[in-house]
Coordinates of C-alpha atoms and ligand atoms in Angstrom, one line a residue:
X1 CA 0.0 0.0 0.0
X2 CA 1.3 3.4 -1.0
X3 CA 2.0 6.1 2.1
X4 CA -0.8 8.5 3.0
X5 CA 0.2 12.1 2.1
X6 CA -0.3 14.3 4.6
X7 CA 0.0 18.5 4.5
X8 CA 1.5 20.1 7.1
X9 CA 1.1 23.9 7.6
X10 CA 3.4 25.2 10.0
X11 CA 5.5 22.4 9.8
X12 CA 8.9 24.1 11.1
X13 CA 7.5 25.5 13.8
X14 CA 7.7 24.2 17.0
X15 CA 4.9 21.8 17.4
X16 CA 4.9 21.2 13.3
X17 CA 8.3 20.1 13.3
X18 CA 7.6 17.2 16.3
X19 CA 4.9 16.4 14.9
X20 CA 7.2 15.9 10.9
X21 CA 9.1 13.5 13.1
X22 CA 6.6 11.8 14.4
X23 CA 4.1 11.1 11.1
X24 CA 7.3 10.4 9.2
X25 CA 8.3 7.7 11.7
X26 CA 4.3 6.6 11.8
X27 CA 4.7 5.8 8.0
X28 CA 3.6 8.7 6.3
X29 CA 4.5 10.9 3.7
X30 CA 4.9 14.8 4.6
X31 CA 4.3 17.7 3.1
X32 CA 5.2 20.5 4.3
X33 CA 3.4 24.4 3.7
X34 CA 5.9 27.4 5.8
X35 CA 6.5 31.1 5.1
X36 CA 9.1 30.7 7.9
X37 CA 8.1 34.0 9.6
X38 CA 8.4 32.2 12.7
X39 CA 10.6 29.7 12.5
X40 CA 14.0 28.4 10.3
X41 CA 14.8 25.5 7.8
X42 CA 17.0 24.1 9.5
X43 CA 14.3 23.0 12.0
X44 CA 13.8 21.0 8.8
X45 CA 17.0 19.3 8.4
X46 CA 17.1 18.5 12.0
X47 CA 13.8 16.4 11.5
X48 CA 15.7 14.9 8.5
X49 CA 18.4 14.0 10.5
X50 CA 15.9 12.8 13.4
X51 CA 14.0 10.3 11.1
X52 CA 16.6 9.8 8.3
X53 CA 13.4 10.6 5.7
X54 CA 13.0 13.9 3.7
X55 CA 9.7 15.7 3.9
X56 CA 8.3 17.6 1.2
X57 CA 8.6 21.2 1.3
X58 CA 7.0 23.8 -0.2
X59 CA 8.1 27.7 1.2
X60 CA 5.0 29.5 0.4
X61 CA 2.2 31.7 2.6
X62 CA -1.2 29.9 3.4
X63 CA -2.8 33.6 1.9
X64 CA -1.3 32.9 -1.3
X65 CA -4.1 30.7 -2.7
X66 CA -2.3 30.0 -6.3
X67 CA 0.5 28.4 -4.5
X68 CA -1.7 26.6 -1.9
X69 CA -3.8 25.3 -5.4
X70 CA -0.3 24.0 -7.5
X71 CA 0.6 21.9 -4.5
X72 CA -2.9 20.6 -3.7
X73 CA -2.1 19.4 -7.7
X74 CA 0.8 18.5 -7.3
X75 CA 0.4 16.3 -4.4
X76 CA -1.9 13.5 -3.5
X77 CA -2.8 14.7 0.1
X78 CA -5.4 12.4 2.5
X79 CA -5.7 14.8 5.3
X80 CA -4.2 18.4 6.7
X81 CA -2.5 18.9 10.1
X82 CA -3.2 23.0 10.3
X83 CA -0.4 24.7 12.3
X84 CA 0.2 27.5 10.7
X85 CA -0.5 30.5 12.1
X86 CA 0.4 33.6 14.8
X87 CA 0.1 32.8 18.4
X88 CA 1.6 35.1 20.6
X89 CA -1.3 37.0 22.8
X90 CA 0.7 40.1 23.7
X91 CA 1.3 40.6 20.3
X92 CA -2.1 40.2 19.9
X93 CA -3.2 43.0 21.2
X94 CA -0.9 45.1 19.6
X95 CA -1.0 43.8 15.9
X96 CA -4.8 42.3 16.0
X97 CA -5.3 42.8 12.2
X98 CA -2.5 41.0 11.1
X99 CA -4.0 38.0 13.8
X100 CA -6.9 37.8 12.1
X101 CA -5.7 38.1 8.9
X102 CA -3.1 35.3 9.2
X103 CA -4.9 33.0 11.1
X104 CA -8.6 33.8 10.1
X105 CA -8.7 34.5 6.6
X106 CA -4.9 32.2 6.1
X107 CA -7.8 29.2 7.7
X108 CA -10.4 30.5 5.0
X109 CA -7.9 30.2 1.7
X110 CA -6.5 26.4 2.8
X111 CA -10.1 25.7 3.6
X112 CA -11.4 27.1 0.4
X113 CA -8.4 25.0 -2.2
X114 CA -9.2 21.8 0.5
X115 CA -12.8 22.1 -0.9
X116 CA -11.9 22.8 -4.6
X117 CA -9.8 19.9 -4.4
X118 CA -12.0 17.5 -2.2
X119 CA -9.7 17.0 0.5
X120 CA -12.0 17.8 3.6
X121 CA -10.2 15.9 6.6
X122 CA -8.4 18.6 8.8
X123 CA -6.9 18.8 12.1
X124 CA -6.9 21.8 13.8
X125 CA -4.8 23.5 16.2
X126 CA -6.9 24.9 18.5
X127 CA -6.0 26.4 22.2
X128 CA -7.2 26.0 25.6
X129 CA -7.5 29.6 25.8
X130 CA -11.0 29.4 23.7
X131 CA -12.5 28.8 26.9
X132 CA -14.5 31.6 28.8
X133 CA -13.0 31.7 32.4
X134 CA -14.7 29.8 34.5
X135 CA -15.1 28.9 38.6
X136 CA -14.1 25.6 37.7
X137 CA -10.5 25.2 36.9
X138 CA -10.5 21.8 34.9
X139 CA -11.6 22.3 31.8
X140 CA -14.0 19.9 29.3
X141 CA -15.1 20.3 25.8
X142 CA -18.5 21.1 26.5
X143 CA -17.7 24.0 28.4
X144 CA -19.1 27.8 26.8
X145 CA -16.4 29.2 25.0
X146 CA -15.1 33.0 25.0
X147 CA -11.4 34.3 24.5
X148 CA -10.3 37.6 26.1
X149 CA -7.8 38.4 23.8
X150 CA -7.4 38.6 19.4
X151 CA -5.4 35.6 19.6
X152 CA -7.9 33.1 20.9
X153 CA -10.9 35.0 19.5
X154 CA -9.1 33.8 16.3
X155 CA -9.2 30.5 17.4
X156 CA -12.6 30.8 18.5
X157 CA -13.7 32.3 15.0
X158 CA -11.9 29.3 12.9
X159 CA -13.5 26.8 15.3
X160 CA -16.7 28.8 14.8
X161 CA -16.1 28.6 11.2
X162 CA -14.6 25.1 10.5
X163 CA -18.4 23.3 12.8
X164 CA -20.3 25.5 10.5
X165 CA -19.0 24.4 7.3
X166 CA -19.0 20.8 8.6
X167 CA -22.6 21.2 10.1
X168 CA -23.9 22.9 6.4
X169 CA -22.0 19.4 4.4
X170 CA -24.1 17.2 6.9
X171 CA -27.6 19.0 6.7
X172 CA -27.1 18.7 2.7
X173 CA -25.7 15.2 2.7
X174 CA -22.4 15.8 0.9
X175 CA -21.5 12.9 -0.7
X176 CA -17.6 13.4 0.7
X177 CA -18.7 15.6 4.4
X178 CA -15.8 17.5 6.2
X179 CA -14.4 15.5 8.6
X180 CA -12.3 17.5 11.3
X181 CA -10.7 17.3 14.9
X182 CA -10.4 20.6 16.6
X183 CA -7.5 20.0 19.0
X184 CA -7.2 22.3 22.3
X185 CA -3.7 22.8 23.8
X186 CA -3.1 23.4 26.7
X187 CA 0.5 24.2 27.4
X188 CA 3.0 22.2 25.3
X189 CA 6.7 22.7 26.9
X190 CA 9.6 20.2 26.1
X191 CA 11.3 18.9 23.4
X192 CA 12.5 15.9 21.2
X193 CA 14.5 13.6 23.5
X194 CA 17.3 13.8 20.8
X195 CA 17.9 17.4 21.6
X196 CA 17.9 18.5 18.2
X197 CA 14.9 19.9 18.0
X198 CA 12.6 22.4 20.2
X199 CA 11.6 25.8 20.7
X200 CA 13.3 28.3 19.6
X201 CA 11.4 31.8 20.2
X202 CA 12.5 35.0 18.8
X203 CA 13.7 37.7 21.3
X204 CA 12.7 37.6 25.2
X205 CA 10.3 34.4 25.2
X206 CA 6.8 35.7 26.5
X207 CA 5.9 31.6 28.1
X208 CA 7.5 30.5 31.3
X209 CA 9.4 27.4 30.0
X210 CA 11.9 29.5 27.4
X211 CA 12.0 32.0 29.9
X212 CA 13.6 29.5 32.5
X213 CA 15.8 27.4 30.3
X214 CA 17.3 30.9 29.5
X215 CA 17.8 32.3 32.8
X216 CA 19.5 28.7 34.2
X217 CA 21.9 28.9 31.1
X218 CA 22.6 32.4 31.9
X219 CA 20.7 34.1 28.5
X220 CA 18.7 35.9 31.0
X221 CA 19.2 37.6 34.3
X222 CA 16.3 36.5 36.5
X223 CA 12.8 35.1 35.9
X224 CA 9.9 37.3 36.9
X225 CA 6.8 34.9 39.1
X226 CA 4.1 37.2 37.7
X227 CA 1.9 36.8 41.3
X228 CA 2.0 34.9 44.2
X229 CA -1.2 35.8 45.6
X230 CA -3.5 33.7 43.1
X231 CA -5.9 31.3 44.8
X232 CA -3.7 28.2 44.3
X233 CA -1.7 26.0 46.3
X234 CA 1.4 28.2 46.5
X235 CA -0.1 31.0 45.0
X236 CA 1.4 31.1 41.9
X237 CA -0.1 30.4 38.6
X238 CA -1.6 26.7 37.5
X239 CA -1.3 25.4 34.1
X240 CA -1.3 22.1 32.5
X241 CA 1.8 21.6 31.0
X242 CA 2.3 18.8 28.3
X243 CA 5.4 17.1 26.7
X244 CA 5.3 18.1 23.0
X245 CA 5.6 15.0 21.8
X246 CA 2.8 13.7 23.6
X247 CA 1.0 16.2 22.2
X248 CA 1.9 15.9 18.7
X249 CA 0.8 11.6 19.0
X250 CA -2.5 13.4 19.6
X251 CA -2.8 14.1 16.2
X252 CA -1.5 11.0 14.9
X253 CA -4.6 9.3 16.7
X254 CA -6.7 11.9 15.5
X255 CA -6.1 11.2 11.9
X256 CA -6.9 7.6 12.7
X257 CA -10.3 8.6 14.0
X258 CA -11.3 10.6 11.2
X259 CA -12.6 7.1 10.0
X260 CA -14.1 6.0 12.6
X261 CA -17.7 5.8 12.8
X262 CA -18.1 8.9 15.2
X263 CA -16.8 10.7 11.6
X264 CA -18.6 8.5 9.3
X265 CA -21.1 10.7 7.8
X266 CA -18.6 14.2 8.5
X267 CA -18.6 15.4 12.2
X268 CA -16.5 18.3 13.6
X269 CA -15.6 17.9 17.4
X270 CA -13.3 19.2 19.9
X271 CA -11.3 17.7 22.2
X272 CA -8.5 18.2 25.0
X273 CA -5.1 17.8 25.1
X274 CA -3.7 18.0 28.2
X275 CA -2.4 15.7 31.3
X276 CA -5.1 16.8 33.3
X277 CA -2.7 18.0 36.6
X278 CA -1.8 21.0 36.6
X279 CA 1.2 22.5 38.2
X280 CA 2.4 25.7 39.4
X281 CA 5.1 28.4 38.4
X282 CA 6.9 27.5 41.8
X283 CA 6.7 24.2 41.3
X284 CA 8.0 24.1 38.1
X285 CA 11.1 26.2 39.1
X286 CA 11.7 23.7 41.9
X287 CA 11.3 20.7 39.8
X288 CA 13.5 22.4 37.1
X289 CA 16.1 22.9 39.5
X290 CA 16.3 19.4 40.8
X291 CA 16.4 17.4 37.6
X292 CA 19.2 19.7 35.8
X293 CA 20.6 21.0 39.2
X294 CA 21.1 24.5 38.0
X295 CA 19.9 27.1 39.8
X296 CA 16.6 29.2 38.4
X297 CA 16.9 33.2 39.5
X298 CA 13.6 34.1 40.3
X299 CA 12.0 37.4 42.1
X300 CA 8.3 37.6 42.8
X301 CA 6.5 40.3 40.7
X302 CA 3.2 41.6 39.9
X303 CA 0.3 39.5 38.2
X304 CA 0.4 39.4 34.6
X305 CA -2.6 41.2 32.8
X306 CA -5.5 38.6 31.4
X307 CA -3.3 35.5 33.7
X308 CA -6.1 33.0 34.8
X309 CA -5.1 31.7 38.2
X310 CA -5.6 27.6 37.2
X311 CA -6.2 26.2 34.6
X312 CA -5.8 22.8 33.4
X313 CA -7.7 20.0 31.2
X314 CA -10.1 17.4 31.3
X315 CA -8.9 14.4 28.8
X316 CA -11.5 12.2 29.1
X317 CA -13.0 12.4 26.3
X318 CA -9.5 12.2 24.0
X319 CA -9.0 8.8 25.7
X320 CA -12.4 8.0 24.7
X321 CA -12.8 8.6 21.4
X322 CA -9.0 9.0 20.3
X323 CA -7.8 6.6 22.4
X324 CA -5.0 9.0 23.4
X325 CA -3.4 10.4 26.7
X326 CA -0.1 11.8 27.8
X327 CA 2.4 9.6 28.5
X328 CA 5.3 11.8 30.2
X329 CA 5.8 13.4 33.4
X330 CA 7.2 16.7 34.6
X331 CA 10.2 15.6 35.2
X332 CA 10.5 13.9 31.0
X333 CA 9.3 17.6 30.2
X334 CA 11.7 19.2 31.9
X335 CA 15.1 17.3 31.3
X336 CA 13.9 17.2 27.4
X337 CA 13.3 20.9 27.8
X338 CA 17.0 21.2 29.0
X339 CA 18.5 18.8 26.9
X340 CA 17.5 21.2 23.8
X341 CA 18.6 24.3 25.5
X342 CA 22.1 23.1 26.2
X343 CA 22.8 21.4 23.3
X344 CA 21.6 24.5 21.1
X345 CA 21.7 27.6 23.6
X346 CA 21.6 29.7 20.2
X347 CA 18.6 28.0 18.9
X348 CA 18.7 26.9 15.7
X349 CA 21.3 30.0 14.8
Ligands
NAD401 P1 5.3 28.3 15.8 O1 5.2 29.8 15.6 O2 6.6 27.7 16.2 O3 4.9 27.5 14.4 C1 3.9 28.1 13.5 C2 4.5 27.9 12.1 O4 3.6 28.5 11.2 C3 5.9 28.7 11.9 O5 6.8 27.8 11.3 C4 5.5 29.8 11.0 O6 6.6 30.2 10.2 C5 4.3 29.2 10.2 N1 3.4 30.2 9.7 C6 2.8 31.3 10.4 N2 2.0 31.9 9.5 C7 2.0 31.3 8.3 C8 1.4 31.5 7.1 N3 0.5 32.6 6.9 N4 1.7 30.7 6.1 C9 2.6 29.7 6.2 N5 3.2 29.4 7.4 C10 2.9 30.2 8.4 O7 4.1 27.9 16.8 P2 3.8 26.5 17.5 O8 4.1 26.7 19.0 O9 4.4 25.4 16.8 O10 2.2 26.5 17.3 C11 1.6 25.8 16.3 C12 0.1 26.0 16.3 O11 -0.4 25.6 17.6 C13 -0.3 27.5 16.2 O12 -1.5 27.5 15.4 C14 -0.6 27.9 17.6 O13 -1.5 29.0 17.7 C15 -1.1 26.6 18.2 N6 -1.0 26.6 19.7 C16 0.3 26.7 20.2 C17 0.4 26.7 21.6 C18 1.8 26.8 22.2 O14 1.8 27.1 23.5 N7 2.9 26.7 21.5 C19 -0.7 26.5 22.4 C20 -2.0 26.4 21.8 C21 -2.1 26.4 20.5
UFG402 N1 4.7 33.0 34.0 C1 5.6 33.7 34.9 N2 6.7 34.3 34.3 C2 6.9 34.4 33.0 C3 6.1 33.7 32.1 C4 5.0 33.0 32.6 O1 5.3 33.7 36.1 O2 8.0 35.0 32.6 C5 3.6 32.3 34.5 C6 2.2 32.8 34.0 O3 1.8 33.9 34.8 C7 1.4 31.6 34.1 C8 2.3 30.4 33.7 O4 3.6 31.0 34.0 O5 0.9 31.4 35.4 C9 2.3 30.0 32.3 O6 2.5 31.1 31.4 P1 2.8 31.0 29.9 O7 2.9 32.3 29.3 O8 3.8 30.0 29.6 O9 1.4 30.3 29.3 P2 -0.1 30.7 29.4 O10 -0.8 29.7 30.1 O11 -0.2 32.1 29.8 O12 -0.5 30.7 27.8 C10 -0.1 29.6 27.0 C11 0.1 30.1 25.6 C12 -1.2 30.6 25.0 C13 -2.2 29.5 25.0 C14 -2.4 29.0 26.4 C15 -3.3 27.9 26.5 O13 1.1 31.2 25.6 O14 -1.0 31.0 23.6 O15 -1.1 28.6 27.0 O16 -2.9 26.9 25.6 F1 -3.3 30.0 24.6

């Protein structure tokens, strides 16, 4: 039998280029869609170094419909993992245009040439922070949804989007319905365990992993705890914090259960992925410290605008109907996080 083909937008980035690795060494064929305005090729050569395969890649904008349509002809393509796209909420704010531009309309142009070409399974990368706060901390699908910044109301729109398209193919019995996996992220940290690929952010990382990787190699001066007075068990921050690779296996399933009979007639449904425990900014600093014994420089400082005090998943369902769940702990996270750093405390430069 011949390899599936699948497209991968974003697939230098961070999360694109674990989850290259792992659908290369799952059997497939990759193809890759990057502008590289956030991330380098040689991301790409580590991955081909990694798995000892080559995936295909095509430099080109997800806006650029006429290239999207050439490699939709060019290519036999099964199914699209969706990466690409802006994600830094700060940023957000100040550039929220160019947010919804890129990820909104970018969604709208790969979902338009999937459709002209009849390729209508997609996973999507979706975020945790589509959820409205809540007074419950643990997080399900079914919860009401509602983003506080352009960033995840860009999210929120595409997921909008990508159940009403699906919902309109199953109402008019299409013969081939959209079939797609909204995925929601918590808060991937870590990295290949062969330390050759990882995150690599540009300028002052804005999450708390890069932040503290660079401060223990000496990149950065001290770590700011943004609040220790948040209703928690230390009073620091919660999150749900999940090895990449993990993560990316989420979408390996998910492809799988695209033909399942929950999909059958074209479905669109959300789901989890997280470890369901949630951990907190001072714990992470102390279990940082004791798995690469280096010292983490840390002063206490003001909460951070729009900061939720806990947050962290329920992946029930993913276990369910993906048959998924995360397999590493903190401490896998952590030493995998540092592995990267120290082997490439440039990045990929
Ligand atoms: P990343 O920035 O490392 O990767 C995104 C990739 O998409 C980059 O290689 C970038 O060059 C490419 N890209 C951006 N816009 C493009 C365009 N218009 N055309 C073609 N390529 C384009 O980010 P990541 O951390 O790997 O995140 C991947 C996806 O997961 C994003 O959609 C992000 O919003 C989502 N997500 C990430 C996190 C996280 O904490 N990392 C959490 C939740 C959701
Ligand atoms: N934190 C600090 N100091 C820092 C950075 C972060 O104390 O320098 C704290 C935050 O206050 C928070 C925790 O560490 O309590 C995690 O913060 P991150 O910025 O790493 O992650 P967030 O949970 O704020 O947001 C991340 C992504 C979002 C995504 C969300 C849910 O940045 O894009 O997870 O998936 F939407």
């Amino acid at each position: 039998m011949s390899k599936q083909t699948i497209l991968v937008t974003g697939g230098a980035g961070y999360i694109g280029s674990h989850a290259c690795v792992e659908l290369l060494q799952a059997g497939f064929k990759v193809v890759i869609v990057d502008n590289f305005s956030n991330s380098k090729v040689e991301s790409l050569v580590r991955v081909e170094k990694i798995t000892g395969q080559t995936p295909t890649l095509y430099q080109a904008d997800i806006r650029d419909k006429q290239a999207l349509s050439d490699i939709f002809a060019q290519e036999s393509i099964h199914a699209v993992i969706h990466f690409a796209g802006l994600k830094a909420v700060g940023e957000s704010r100040q550039q929220p245009f160019n947010y919804y531009h890129n990820n909104v309309y970018g969604t709208l142009v790969l979902l338009e040439v999937m459709n002209e070409a009849n390729v209508k399974r997609l996973i999507f990368s979706s975020s945790a922070t589509v959820y409205s706060e809540s007074t419950c901390n643990q997080y399900a699908e079914d919860f009401p949804l509602g983003a506080i910044n352009p960033y995840g109301r860009s999210k929120e729109m595409i997921e909008h989007i990508l159940r009403d398209i699906s919902k309109a193919d199953t109402v008019n019995k299409s013969v081939s319905p959209w079939k797609i996996v909204l995925l929601r992220y918590f808060n991937p940290i870590g990295a290949h365990e062969s330390g050759m690929i990882g995150e690599d952010p540009n300028g002052i990382p804005n999450n708390l992993l890069p932040y503290v990787s660079q401060v223990a190699i000496g990149k950065l001066e001290q770590l700011s705890v943004w609040g220790n007075d948040y209703p928690t068990i230390d009073g620091t921050g919660v999150r749900d914090y999940i090895h990449v690779v993990d993560l990316v296996k989420g979408h390996i399933k998910a492809i799988s259960a695209l033909e399942n009979q929950q999909f059958a007639a074209g479905n669109c449904k959300a789901y989890n992925l997280g470890t369901g425990t949630g951990y907190s900014v001072l714990e992470i600093i102390n279990t940082f410290e004791k798995v690469t014994g280096r010292p983490v420089n840390y002063k206490i400082a003001p909460r951070r605008a729009g900061d939720l005090a806990e947050c962290f998943a329920n992946p029930a369902l993913a276990l369910a109907e993906l048959d998924w769940s995360a397999e590493k702990n903190l401490d896998d996270m952590l030493i995998d996080a540092w592995r990267w750093q120290t082997n490439n405390p440039q990045g990929y430069q």
